[in-house]
Short mmCIF file of C-alpha atoms in Angstrom, two decimals:
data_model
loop_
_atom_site.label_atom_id
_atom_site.label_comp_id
_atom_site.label_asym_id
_atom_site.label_seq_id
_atom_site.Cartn_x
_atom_site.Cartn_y
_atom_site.Cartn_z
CA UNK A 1 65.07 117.38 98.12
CA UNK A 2 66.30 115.30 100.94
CA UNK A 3 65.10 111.96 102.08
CA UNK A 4 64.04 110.57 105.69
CA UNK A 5 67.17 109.01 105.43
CA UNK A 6 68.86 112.32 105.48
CA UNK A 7 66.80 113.13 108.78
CA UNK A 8 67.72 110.13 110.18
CA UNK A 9 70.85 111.68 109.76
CA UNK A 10 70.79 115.09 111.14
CA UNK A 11 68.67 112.97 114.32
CA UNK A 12 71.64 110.97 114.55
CA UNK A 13 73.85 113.79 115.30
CA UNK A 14 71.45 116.46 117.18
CA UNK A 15 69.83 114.08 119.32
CA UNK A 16 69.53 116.78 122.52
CA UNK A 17 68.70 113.67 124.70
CA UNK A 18 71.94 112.12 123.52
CA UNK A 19 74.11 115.00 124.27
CA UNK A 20 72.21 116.00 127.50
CA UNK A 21 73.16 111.81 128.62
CA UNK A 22 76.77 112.74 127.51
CA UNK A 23 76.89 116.37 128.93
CA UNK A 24 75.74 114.60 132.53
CA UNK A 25 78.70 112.33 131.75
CA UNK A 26 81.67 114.45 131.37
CA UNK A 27 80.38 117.50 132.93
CA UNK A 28 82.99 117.25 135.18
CA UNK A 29 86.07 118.19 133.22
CA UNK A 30 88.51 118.60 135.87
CA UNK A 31 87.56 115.33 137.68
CA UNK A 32 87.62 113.03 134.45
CA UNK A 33 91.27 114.47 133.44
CA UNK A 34 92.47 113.71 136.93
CA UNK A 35 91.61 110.28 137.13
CA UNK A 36 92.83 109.70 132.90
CA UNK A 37 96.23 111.38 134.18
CA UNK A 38 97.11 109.21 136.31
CA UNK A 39 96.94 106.42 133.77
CA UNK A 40 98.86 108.64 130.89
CA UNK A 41 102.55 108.50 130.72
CA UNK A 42 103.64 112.60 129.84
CA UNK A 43 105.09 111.73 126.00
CA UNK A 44 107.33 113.57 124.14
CA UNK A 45 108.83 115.90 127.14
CA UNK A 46 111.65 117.87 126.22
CA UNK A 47 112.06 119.75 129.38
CA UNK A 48 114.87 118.79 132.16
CA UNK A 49 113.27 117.68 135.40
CA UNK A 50 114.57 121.08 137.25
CA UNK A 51 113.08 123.46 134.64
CA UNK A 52 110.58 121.47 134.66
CA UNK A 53 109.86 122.07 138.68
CA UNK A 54 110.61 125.46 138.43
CA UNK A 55 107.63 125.89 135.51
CA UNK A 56 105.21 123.84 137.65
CA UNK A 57 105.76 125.72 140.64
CA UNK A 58 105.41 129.00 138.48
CA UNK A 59 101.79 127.65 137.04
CA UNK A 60 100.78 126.80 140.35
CA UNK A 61 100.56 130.96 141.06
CA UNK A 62 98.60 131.21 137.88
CA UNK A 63 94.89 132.09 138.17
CA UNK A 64 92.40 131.90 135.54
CA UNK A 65 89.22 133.63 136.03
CA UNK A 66 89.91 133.98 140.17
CA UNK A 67 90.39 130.27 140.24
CA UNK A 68 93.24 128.13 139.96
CA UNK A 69 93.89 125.70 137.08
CA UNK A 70 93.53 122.10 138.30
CA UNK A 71 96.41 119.97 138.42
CA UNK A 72 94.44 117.75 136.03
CA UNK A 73 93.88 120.64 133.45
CA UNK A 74 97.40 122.14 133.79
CA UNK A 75 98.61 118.39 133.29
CA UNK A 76 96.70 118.36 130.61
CA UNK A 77 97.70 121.29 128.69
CA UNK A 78 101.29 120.92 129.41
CA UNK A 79 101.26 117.28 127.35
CA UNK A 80 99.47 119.20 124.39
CA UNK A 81 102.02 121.49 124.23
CA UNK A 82 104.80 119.34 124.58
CA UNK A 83 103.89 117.42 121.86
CA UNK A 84 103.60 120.41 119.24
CA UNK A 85 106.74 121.38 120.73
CA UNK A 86 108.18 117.87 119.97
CA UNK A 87 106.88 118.14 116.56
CA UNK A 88 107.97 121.08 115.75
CA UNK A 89 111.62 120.98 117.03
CA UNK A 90 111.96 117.32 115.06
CA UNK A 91 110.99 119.23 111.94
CA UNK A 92 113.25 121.67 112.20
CA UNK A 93 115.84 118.83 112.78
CA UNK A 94 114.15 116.93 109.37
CA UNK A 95 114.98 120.14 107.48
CA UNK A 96 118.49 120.98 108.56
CA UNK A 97 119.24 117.17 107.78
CA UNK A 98 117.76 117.21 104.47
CA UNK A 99 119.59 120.95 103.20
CA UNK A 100 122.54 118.64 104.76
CA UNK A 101 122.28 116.12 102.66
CA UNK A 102 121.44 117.64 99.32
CA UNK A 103 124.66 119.44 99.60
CA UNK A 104 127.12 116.41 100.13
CA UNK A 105 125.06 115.20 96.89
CA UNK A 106 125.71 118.21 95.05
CA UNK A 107 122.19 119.08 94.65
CA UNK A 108 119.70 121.96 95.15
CA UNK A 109 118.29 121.73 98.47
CA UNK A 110 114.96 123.28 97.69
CA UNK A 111 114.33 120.56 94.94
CA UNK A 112 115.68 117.91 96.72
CA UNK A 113 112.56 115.30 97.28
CA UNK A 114 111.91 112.11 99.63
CA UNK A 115 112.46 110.61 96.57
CA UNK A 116 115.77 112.34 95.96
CA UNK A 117 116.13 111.77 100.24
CA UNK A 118 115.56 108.28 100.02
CA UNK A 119 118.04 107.20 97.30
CA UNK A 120 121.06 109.40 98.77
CA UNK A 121 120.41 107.34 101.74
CA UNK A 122 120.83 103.65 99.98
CA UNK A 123 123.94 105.37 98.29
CA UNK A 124 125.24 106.71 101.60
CA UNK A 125 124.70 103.99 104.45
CA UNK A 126 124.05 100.59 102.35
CA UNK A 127 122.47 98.15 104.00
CA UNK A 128 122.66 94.26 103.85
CA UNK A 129 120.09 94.11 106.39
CA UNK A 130 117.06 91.91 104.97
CA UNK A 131 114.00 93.54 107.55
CA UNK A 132 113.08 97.45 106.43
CA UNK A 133 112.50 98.20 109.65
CA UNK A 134 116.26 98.22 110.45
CA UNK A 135 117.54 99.89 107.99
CA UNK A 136 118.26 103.79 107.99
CA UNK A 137 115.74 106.02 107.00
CA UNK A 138 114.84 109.88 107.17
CA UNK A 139 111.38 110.79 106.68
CA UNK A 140 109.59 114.06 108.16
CA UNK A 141 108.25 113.42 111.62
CA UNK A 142 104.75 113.14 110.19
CA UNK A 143 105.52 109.58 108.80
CA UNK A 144 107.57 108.60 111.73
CA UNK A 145 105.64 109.20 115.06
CA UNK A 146 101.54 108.68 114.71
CA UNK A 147 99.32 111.66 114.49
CA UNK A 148 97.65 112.68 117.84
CA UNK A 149 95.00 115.01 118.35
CA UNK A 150 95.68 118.24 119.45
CA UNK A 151 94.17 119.86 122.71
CA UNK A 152 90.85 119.92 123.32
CA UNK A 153 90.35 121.84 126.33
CA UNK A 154 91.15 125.43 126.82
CA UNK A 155 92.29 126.16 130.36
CA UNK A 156 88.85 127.04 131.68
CA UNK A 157 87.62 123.54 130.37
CA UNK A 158 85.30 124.33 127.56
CA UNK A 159 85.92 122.20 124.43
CA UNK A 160 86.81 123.76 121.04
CA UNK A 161 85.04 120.92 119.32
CA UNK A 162 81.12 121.39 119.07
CA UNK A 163 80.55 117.74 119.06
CA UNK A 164 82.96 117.19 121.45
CA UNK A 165 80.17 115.58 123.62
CA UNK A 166 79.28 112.88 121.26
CA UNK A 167 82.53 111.62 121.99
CA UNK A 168 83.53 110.82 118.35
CA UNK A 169 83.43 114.60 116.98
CA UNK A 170 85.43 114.14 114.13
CA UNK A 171 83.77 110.72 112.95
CA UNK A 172 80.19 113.09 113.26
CA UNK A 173 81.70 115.61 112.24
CA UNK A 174 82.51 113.66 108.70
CA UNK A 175 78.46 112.81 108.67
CA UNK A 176 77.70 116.52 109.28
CA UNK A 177 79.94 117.28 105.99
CA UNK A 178 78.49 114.53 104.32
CA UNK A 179 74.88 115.93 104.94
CA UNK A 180 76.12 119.33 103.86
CA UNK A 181 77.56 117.99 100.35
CA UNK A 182 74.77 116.09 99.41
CA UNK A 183 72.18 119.06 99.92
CA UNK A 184 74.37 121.32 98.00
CA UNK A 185 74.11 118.54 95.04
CA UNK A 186 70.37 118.32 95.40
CA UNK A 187 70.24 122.27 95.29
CA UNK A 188 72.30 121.88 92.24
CA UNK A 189 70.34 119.21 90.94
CA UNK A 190 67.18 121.27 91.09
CA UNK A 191 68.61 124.48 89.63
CA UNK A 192 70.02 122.00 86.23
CA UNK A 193 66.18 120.32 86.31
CA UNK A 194 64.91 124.18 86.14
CA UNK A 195 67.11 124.45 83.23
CA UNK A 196 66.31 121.65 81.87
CA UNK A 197 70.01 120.25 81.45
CA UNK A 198 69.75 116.44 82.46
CA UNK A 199 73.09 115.06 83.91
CA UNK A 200 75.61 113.57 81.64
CA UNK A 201 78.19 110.96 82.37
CA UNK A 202 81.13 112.60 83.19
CA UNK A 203 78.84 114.53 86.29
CA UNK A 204 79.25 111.47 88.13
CA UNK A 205 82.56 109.92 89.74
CA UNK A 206 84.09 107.45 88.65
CA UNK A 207 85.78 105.14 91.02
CA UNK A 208 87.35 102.20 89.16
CA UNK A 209 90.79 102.46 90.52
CA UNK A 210 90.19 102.91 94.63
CA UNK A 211 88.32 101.29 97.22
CA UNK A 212 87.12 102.07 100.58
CA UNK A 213 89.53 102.67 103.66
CA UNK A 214 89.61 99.66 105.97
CA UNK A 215 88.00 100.21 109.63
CA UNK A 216 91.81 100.33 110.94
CA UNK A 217 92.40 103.11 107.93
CA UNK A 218 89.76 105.07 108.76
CA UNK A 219 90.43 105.11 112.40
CA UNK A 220 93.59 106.42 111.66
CA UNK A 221 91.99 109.23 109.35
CA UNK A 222 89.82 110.11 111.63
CA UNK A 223 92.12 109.94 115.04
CA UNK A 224 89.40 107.71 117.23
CA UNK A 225 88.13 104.06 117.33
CA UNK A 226 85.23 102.87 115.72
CA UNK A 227 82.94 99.75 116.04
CA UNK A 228 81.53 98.07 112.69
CA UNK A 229 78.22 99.18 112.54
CA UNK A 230 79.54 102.96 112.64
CA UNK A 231 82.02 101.62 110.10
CA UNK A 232 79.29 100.03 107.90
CA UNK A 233 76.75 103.07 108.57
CA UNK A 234 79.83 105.25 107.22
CA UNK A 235 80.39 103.78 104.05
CA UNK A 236 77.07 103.14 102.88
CA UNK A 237 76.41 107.17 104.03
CA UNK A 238 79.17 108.02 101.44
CA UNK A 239 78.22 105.21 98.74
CA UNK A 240 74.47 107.26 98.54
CA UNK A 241 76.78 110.18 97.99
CA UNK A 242 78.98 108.40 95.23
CA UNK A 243 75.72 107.52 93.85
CA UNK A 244 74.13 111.09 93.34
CA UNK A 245 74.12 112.02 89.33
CA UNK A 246 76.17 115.17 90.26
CA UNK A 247 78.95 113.32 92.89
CA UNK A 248 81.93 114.93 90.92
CA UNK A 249 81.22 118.17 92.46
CA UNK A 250 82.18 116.23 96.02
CA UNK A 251 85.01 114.53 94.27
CA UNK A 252 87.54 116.29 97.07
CA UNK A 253 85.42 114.61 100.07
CA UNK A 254 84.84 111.87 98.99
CA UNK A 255 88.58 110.69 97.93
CA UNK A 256 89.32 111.18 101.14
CA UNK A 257 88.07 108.18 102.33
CA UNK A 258 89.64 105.93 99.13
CA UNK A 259 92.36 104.75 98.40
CA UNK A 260 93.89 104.65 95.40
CA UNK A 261 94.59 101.09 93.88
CA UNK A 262 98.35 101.33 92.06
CA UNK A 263 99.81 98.51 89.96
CA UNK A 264 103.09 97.96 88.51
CA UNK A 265 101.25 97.78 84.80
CA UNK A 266 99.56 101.43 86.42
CA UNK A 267 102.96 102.80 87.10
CA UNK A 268 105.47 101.74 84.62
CA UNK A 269 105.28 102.80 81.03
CA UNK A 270 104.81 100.31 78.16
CA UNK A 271 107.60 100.36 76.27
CA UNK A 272 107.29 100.61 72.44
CA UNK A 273 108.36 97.96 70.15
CA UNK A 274 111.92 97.84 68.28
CA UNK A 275 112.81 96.90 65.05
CA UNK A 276 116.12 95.40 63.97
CA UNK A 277 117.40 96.05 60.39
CA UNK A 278 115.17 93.99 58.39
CA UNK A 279 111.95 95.43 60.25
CA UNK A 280 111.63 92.60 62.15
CA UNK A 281 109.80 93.88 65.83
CA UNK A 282 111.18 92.89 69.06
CA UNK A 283 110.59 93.53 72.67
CA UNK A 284 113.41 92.84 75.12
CA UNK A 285 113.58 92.75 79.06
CA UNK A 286 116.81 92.59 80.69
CA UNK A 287 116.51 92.43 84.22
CA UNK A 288 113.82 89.66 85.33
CA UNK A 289 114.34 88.17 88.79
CA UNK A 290 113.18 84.93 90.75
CA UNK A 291 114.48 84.08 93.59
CA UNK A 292 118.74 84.30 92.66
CA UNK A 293 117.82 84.02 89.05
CA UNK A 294 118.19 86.21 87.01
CA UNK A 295 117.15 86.31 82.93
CA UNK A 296 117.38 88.32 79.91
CA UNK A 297 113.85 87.71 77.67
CA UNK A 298 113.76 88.80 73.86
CA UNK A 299 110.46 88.47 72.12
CA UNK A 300 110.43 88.46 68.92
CA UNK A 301 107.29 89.80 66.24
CA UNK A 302 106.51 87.32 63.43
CA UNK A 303 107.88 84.12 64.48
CA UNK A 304 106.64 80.84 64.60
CA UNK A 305 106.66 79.31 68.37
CA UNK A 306 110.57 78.69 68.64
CA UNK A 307 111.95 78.95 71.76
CA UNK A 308 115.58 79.37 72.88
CA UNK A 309 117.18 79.09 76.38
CA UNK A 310 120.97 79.36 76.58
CA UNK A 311 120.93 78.35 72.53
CA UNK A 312 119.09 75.24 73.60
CA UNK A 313 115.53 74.55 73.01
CA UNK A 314 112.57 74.10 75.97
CA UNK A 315 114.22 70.93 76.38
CA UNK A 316 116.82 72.84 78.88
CA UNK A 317 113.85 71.99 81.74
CA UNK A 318 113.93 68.42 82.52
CA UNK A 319 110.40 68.78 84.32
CA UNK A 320 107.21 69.23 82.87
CA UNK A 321 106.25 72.04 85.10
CA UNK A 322 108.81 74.42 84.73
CA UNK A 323 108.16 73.76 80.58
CA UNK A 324 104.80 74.73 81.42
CA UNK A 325 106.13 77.80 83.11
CA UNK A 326 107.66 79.15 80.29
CA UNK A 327 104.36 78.10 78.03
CA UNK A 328 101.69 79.69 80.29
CA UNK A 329 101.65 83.03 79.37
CA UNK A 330 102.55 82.35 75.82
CA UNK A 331 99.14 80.29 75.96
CA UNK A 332 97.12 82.41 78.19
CA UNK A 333 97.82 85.75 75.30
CA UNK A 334 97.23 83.40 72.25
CA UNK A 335 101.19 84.32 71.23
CA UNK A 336 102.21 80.74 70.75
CA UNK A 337 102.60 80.78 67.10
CA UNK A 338 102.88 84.46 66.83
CA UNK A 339 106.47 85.39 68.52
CA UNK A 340 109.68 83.80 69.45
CA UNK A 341 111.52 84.02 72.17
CA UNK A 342 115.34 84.02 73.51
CA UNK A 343 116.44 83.86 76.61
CA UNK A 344 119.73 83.60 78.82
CA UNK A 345 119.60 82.78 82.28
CA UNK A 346 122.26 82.50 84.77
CA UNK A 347 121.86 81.40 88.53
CA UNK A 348 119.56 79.82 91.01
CA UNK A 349 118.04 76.48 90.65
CA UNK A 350 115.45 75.70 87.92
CA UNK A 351 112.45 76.31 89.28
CA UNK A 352 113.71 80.04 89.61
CA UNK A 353 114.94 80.18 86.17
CA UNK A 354 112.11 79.23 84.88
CA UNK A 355 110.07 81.53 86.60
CA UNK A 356 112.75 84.66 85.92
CA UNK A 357 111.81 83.80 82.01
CA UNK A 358 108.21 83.36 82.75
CA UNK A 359 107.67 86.88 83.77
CA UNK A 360 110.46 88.24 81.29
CA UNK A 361 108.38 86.68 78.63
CA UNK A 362 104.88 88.43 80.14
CA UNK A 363 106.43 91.81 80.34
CA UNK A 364 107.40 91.75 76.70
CA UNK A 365 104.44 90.71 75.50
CA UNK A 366 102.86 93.63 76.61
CA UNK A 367 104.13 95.27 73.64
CA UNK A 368 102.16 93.10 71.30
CA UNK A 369 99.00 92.80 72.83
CA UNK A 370 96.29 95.58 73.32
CA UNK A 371 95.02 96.96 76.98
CA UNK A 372 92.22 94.49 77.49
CA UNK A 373 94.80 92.06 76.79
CA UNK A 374 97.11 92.74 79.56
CA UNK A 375 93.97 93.69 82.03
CA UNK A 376 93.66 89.94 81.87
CA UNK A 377 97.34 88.82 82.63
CA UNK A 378 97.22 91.29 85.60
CA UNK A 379 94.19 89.65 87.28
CA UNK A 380 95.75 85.76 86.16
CA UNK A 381 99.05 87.26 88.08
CA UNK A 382 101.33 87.05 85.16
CA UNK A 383 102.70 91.00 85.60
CA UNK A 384 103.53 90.26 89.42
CA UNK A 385 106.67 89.88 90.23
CA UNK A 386 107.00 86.37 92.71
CA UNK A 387 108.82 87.84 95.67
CA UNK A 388 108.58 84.30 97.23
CA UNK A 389 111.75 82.80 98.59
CA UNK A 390 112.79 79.35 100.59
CA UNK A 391 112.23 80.22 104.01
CA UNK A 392 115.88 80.01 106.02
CA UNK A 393 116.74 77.11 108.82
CA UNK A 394 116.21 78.22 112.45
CA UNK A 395 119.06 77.54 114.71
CA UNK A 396 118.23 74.93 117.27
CA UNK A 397 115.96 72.67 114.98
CA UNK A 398 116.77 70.39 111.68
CA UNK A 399 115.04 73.31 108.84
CA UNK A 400 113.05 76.15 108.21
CA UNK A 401 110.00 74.61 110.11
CA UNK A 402 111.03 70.78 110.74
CA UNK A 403 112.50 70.28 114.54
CA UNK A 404 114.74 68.01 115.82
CA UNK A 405 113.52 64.53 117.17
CA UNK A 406 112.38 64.52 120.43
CA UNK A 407 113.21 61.22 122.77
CA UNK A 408 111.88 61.42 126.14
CA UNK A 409 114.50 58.50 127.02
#
């Protein structure tokens, strides 16, 4: 049975004095587009500027119910349909350039992916160019230019939204929904309690591995701007919803404001141990990176604690640090006496060597130790990869962030 909560709801969102205020507001259509044109650059036109005369002076003979559209409205409605027109002709363009490009790969085009998209690109044009942003990409248009919403006006002026006048429709809209799921799962609820079947476990989401969109997500989702308390009134709306016995059943609505938490242990497959000939185990990694280093990390089952770098002992670091480097994660799994370990490195300085065998050594050990186990060494940061690199020197001053002296005489 619903709450006063959920009225407080359903007030929130048929509050007639609240939609009279905002009916009295923008009752006058016409003269509220006029003055917002005027501000509002036309995007996306594809037209020349003498068809696009020759169509203006053609809509200005056009009459709509014995009137004549206002130069607002008609304004209006000719930016709408520009855009889908944009749209529309750029993904046409997105798949001619993609059947293009599956066939100089020798591929099928109707199974070629963005995945499959992406990589012919980096074969085709590469790129030295360090920012993403600069480098070539396709994508469908989707991706590439921001969603807008569509028209909301016909050309008499009525809106097609009903809560249009609340002037967030779709963020009310998403309460409205909300309402509606969670009175189907207390109609559902009753009808199990008349059976008598209690709720088990697995009637209830789980929601381990996502989190709640940001405000600047959600604004996005929902195509309109949003203060915090509407943000905070949101969530906790949805998080009474997560919380009902039965919230699988809304499983669809409700991921659509998460997202989904992925992890390189999440994506990558653990590989399986090796043996050699005499059944000895092993785990290898052969491409670990820090900074320009770059290491090759062999763990091996059954050992004692040795350690080998370059057929030298730990006593290839000079500094303490980078010895405790290579320790750390040996410590942190209580491996130390369990496994040895091998390791060549080549390049870079070492500080980056001996963080290229750090996390070589961490993703092999993943292989010996059980899922708990490597829960842990992703939250201590051991299965991140250190992207971290000396920041370059800026022309015109002495480094990266040091300037020149200044002398005033």
């Amino acid at each position: 049975m619903a709450t006063p909560g959920f009225c407080v709801v359903l007030n929130r969102l048929f509050n007639l004095r609240t939609v009279t205020a905002r009916l009295n507001n923008v009752w006058n259509v016409s003269s509220n587009t006029a003055s917002c044109s005027a501000s509002i650059p036309r995007l996306y036109s594809t037209e020349t500027e003498g068809s696009q005369n020759e169509s203006n002076e053609a809509k200005n003979l056009v009459q709509q119910d014995g009137k004549k559209l206002s130069k607002a409205m008609r304004a209006y409605l000719e930016r709408a349909q520009a855009h889908d027109e944009f749209i529309q002709k750029e993904n046409y363009e997105y798949q001619i350039g993609k059947r293009h490009l599956a066939n100089i790969m020798g591929e099928n085009p109707d199974l070629f992916s963005q995945k499959d998209i992406d990589a012919a690109i980096e074969y085709l044009f590469p790129s030295g160019l360090y920012m993403k942003q600069a480098r070539p990409i396709m994508q469908p248009p989707e991706v590439i230019f921001p969603r807008r919403k569509a028209a909301e006006f016909d050309e008499s002026g009525r809106p097609f939204h009903s809560m249009f006048y609340t002037c967030k429709p779709n963020y009310y809209e998403s309460l409205y929904e909300l309402v509606g799921h969670l009175n189907n799962l207390n109609a559902y609820e009753d009808e199990m309690i008349g059976k008598g079947l209690p709720p088990v476990k697995e009637d209830k989401i789980n929601l381990e591995n996502s989190e709640w969109l940001s405000k600047s997500n959600l604004e996005l989702l929902l195509l309109e701007n949003i203060n915090d308390n509407q943000y905070d009134y949101f969530i906790s709306s949805v998080t009474r919803l997560v919380e009902h016995p039965y919230s699988q059943r809304a499983k669809e609505f409700i991921m659509k404001f998460r997202k989904i938490l992925s992890s390189e242990t999440d994506l990558t497959t653990i590989p399986p141990l090796e043996a050699d000939e005499n059944g000895r185990p092993f785990a290898i990694v052969k491409k670990s990176k820090r900074k320009t280093a770059l290491a090759s990390v062999k763990v091996w089952g059954n050992g004692s604690g040795k350690i080998t770098i370059n057929d030298q002992s730990l006593d290839y670091f000079f500094n303490v640090q980078e010895r405790e480097q290579i320790l750390f994660p040996l410590t942190f799994t209580e491996m130390h006496d369990k496994v040895d370990v091998e390791a060549t490195v080549k390049g870079g300085g070492r500080t980056g060597q001996s963080g290229a065998i750090r996390w070589g050594i961490s993703w092999a050990l993943r292989s010996f130790v059980n899922i708990e186990m490597i829960e842990k060494m992703k939250v201590a940061g051991l299965l991140q990869r250190d992207y971290r690199r000396r920041e370059r020197k800026k022309p015109g001053q002495e480094g990266a962030r040091r300037k020149f002296t200044w002398k005033k005489r």
